[in-house]
PDB file of N, CA and C and ligand atoms in Angstrom:
ATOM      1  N   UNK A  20     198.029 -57.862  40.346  1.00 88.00           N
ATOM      2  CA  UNK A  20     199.283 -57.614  41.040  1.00 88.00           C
ATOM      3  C   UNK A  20     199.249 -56.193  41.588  1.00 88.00           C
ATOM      4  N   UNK A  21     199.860 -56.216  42.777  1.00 90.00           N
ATOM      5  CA  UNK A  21     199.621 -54.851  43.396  1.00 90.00           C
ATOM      6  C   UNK A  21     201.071 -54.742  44.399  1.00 90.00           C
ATOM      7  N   UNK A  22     201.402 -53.224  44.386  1.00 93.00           N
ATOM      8  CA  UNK A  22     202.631 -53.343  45.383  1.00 93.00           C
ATOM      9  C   UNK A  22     202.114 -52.735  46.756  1.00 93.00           C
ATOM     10  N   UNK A  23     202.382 -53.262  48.021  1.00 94.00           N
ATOM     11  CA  UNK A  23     202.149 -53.176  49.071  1.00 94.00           C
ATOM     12  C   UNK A  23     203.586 -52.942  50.141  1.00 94.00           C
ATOM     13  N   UNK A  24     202.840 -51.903  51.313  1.00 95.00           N
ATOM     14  CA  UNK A  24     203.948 -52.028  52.001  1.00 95.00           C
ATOM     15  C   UNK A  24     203.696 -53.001  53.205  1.00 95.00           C
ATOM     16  N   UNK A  25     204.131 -53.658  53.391  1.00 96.00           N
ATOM     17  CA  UNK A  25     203.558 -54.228  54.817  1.00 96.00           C
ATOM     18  C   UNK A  25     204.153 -53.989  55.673  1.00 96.00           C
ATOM     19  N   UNK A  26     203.131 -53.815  56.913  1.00 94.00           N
ATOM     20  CA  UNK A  26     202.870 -53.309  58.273  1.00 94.00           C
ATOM     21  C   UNK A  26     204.044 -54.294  59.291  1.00 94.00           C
ATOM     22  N   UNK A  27     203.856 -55.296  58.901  1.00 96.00           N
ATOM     23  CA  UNK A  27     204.689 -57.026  60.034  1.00 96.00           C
ATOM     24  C   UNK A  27     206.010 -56.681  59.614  1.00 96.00           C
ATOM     25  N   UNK A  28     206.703 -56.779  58.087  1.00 97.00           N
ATOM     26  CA  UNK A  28     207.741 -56.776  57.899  1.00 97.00           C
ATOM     27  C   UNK A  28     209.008 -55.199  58.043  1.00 97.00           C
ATOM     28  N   UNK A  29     208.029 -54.435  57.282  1.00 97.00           N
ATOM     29  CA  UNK A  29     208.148 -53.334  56.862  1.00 97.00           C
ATOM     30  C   UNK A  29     209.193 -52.825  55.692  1.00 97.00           C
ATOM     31  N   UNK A  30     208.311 -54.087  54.610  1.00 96.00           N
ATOM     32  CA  UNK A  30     209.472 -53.539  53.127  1.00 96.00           C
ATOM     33  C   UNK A  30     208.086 -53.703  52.252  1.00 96.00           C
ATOM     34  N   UNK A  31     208.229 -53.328  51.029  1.00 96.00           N
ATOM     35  CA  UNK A  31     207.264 -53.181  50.208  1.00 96.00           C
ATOM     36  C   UNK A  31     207.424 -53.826  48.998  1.00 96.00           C
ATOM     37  N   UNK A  32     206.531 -55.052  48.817  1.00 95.00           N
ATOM     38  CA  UNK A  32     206.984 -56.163  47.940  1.00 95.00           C
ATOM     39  C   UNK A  32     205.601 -55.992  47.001  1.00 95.00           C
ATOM     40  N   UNK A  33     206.068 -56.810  45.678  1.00 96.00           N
ATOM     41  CA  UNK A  33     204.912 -57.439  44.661  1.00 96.00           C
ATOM     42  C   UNK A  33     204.185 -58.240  45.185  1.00 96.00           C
ATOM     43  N   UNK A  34     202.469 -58.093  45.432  1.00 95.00           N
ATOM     44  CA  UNK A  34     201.307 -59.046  45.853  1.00 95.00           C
ATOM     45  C   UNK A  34     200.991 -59.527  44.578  1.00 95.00           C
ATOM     46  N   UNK A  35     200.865 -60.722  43.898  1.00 95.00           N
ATOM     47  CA  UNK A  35     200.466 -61.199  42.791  1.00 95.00           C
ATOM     48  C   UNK A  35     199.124 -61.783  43.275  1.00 95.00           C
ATOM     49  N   UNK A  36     198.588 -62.499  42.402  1.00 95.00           N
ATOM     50  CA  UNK A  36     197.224 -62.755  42.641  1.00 95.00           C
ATOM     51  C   UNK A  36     196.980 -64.203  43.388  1.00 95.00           C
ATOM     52  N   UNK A  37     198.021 -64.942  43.145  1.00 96.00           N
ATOM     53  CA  UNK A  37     198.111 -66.426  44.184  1.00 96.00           C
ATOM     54  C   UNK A  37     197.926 -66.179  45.482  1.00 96.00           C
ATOM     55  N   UNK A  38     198.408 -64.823  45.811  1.00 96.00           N
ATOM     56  CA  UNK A  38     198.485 -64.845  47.006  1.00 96.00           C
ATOM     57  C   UNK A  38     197.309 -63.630  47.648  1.00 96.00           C
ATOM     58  N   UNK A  39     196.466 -63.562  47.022  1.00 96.00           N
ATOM     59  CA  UNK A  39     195.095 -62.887  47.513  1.00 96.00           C
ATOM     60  C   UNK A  39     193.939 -63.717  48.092  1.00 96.00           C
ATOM     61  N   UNK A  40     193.616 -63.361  49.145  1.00 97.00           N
ATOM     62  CA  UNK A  40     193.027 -64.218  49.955  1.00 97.00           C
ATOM     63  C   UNK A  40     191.493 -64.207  49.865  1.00 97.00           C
ATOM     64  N   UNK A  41     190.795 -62.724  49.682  1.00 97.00           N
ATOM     65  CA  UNK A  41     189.921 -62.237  49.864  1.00 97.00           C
ATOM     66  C   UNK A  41     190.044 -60.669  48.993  1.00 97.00           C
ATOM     67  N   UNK A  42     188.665 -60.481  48.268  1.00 96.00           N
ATOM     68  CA  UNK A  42     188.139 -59.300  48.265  1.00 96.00           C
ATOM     69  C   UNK A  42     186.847 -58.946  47.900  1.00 96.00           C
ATOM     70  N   UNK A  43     186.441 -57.712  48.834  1.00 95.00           N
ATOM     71  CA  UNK A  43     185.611 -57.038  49.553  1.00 95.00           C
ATOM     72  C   UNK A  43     184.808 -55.772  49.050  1.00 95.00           C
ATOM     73  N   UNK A  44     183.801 -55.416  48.512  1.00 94.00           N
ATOM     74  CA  UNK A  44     183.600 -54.171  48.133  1.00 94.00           C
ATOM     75  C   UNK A  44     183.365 -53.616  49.363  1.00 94.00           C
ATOM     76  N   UNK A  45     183.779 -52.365  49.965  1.00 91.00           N
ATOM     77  CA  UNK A  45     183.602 -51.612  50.702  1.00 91.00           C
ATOM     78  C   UNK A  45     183.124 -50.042  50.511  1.00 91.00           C
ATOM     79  N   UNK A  46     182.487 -49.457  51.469  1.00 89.00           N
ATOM     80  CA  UNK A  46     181.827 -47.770  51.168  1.00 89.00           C
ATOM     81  C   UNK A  46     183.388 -46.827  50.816  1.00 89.00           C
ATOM     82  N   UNK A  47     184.735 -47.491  51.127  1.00 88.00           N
ATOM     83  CA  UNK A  47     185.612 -46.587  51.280  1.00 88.00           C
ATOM     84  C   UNK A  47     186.569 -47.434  49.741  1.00 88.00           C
ATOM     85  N   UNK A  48     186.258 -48.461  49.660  1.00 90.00           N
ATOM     86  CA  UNK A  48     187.248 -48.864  48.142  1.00 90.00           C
ATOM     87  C   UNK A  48     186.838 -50.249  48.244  1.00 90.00           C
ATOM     88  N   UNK A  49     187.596 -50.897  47.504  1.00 92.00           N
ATOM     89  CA  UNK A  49     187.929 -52.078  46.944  1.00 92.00           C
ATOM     90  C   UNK A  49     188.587 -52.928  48.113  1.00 92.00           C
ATOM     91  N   UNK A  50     188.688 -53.727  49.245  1.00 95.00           N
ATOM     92  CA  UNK A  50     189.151 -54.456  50.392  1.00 95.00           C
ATOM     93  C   UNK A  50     190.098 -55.286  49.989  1.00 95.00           C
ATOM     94  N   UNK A  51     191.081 -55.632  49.644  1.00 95.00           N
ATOM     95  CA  UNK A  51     191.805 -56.778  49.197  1.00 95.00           C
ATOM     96  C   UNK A  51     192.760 -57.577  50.548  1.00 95.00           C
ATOM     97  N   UNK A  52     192.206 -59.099  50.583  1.00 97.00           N
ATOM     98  CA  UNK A  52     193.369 -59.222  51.712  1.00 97.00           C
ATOM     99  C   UNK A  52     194.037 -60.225  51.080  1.00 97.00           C
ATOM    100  N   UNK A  53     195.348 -60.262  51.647  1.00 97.00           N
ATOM    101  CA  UNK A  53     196.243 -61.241  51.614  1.00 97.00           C
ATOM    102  C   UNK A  53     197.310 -61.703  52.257  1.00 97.00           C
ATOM    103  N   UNK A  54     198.364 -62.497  52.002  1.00 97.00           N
ATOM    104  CA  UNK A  54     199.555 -62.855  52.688  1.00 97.00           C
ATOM    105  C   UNK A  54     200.855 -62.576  51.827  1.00 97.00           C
ATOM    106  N   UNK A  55     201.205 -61.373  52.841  1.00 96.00           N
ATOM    107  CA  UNK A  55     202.191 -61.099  52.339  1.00 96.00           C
ATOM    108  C   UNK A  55     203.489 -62.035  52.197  1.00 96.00           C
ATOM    109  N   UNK A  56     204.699 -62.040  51.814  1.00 96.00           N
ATOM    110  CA  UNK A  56     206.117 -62.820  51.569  1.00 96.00           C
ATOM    111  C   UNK A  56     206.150 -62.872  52.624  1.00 96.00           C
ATOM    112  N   UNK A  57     206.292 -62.336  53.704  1.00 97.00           N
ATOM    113  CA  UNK A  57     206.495 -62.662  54.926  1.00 97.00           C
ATOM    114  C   UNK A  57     205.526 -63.700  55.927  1.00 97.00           C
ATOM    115  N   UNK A  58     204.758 -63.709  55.816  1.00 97.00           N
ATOM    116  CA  UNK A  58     203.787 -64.969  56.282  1.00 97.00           C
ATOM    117  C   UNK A  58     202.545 -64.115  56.759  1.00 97.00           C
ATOM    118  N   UNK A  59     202.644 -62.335  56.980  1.00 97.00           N
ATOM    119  CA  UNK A  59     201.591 -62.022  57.583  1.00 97.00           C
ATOM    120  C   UNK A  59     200.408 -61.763  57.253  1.00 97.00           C
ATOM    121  N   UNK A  60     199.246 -61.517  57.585  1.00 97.00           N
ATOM    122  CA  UNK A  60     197.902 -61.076  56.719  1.00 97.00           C
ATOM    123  C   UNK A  60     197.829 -59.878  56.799  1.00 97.00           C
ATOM    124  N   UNK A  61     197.882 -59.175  55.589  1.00 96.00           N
ATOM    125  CA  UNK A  61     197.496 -57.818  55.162  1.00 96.00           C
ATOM    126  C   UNK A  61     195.827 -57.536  54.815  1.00 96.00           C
ATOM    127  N   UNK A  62     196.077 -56.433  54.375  1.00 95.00           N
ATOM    128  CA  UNK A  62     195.243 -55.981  53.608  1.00 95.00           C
ATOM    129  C   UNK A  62     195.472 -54.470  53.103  1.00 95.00           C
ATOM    130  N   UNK A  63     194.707 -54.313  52.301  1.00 94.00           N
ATOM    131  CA  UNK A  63     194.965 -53.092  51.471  1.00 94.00           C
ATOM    132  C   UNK A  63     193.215 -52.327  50.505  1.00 94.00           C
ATOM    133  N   UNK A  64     193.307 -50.877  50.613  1.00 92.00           N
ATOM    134  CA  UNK A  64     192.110 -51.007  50.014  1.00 92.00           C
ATOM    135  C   UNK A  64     192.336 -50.328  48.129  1.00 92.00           C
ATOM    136  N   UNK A  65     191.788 -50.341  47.603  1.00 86.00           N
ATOM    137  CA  UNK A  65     192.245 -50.063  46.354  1.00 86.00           C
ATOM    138  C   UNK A  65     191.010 -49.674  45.334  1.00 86.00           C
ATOM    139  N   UNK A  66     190.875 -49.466  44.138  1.00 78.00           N
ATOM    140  CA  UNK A  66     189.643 -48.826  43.506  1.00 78.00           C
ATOM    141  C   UNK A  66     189.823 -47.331  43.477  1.00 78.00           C
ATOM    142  N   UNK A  67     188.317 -47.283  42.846  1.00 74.00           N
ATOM    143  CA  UNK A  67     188.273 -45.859  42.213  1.00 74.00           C
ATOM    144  C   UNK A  67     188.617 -45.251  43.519  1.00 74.00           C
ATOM    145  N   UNK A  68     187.677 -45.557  44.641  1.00 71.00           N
ATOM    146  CA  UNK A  68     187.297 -44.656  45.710  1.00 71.00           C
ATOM    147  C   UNK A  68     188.525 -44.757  47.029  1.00 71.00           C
ATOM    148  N   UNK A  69     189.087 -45.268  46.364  1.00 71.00           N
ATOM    149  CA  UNK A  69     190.569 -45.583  47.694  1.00 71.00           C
ATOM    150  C   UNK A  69     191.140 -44.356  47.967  1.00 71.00           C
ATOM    151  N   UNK A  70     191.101 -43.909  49.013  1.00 69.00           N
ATOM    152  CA  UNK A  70     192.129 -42.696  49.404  1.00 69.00           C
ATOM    153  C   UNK A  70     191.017 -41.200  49.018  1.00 69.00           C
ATOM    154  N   UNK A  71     190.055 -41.166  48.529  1.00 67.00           N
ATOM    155  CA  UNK A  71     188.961 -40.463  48.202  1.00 67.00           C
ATOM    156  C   UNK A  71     188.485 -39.688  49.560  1.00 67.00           C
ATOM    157  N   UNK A  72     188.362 -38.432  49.477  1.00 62.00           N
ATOM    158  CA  UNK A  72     187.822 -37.722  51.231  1.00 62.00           C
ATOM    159  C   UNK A  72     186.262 -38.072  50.675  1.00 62.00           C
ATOM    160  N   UNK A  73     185.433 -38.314  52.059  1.00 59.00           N
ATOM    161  CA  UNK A  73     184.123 -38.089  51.939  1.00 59.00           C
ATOM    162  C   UNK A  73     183.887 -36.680  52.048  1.00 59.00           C
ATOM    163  N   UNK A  74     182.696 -35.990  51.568  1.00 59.00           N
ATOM    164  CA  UNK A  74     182.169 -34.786  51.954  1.00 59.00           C
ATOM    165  C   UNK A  74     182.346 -34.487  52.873  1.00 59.00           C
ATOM    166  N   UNK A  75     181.980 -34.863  54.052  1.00 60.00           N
ATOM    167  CA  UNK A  75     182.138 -34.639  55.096  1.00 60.00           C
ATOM    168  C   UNK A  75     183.707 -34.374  55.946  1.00 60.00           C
ATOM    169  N   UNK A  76     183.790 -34.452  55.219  1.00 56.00           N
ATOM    170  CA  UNK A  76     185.668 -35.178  55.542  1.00 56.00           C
ATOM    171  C   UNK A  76     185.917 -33.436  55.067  1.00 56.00           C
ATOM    172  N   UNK A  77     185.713 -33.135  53.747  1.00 58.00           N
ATOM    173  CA  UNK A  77     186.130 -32.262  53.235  1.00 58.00           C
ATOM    174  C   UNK A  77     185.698 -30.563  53.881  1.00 58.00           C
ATOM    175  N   UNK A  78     184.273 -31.069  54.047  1.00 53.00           N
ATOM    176  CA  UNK A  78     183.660 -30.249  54.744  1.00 53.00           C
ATOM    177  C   UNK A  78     184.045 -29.169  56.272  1.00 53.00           C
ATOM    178  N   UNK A  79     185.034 -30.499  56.786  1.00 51.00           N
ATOM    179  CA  UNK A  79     185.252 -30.145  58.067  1.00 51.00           C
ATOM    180  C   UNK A  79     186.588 -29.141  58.681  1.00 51.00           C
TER     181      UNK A  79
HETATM  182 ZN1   ZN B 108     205.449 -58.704  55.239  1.00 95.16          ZN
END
């Protein structure tokens, strides 16, 4: 379960796990997609490395 804001509706509801569609390891986090209460497809990234600057990032 994860709380999300979504982008289509724009309120920020409970994603439980019925409603996860897909997930993704990615270089930047954890990929999770789903459908939000509202009917739209989200996604969200999540994990250790979510929101994490790269070096480079930091560097600059
Ligand atoms: Zn929504």
């Amino acid at each position: 379960m994860l709380a999300h804001h979504c982008a289509a509706c724009d309120e920020t509801y409970l994603i439980f796990d019925s409603q996860i569609t897909g997930v993704m390891n990615t270089g930047h986090g954890i990929e999770i997609s789903f459908t939000c209460w509202c009917g739209a497809e989200q996604t969200q990234v999540t994990g250790r490395y979510a929101g994490r600057r790269t070096p480079d990032v930091v560097a600059a």
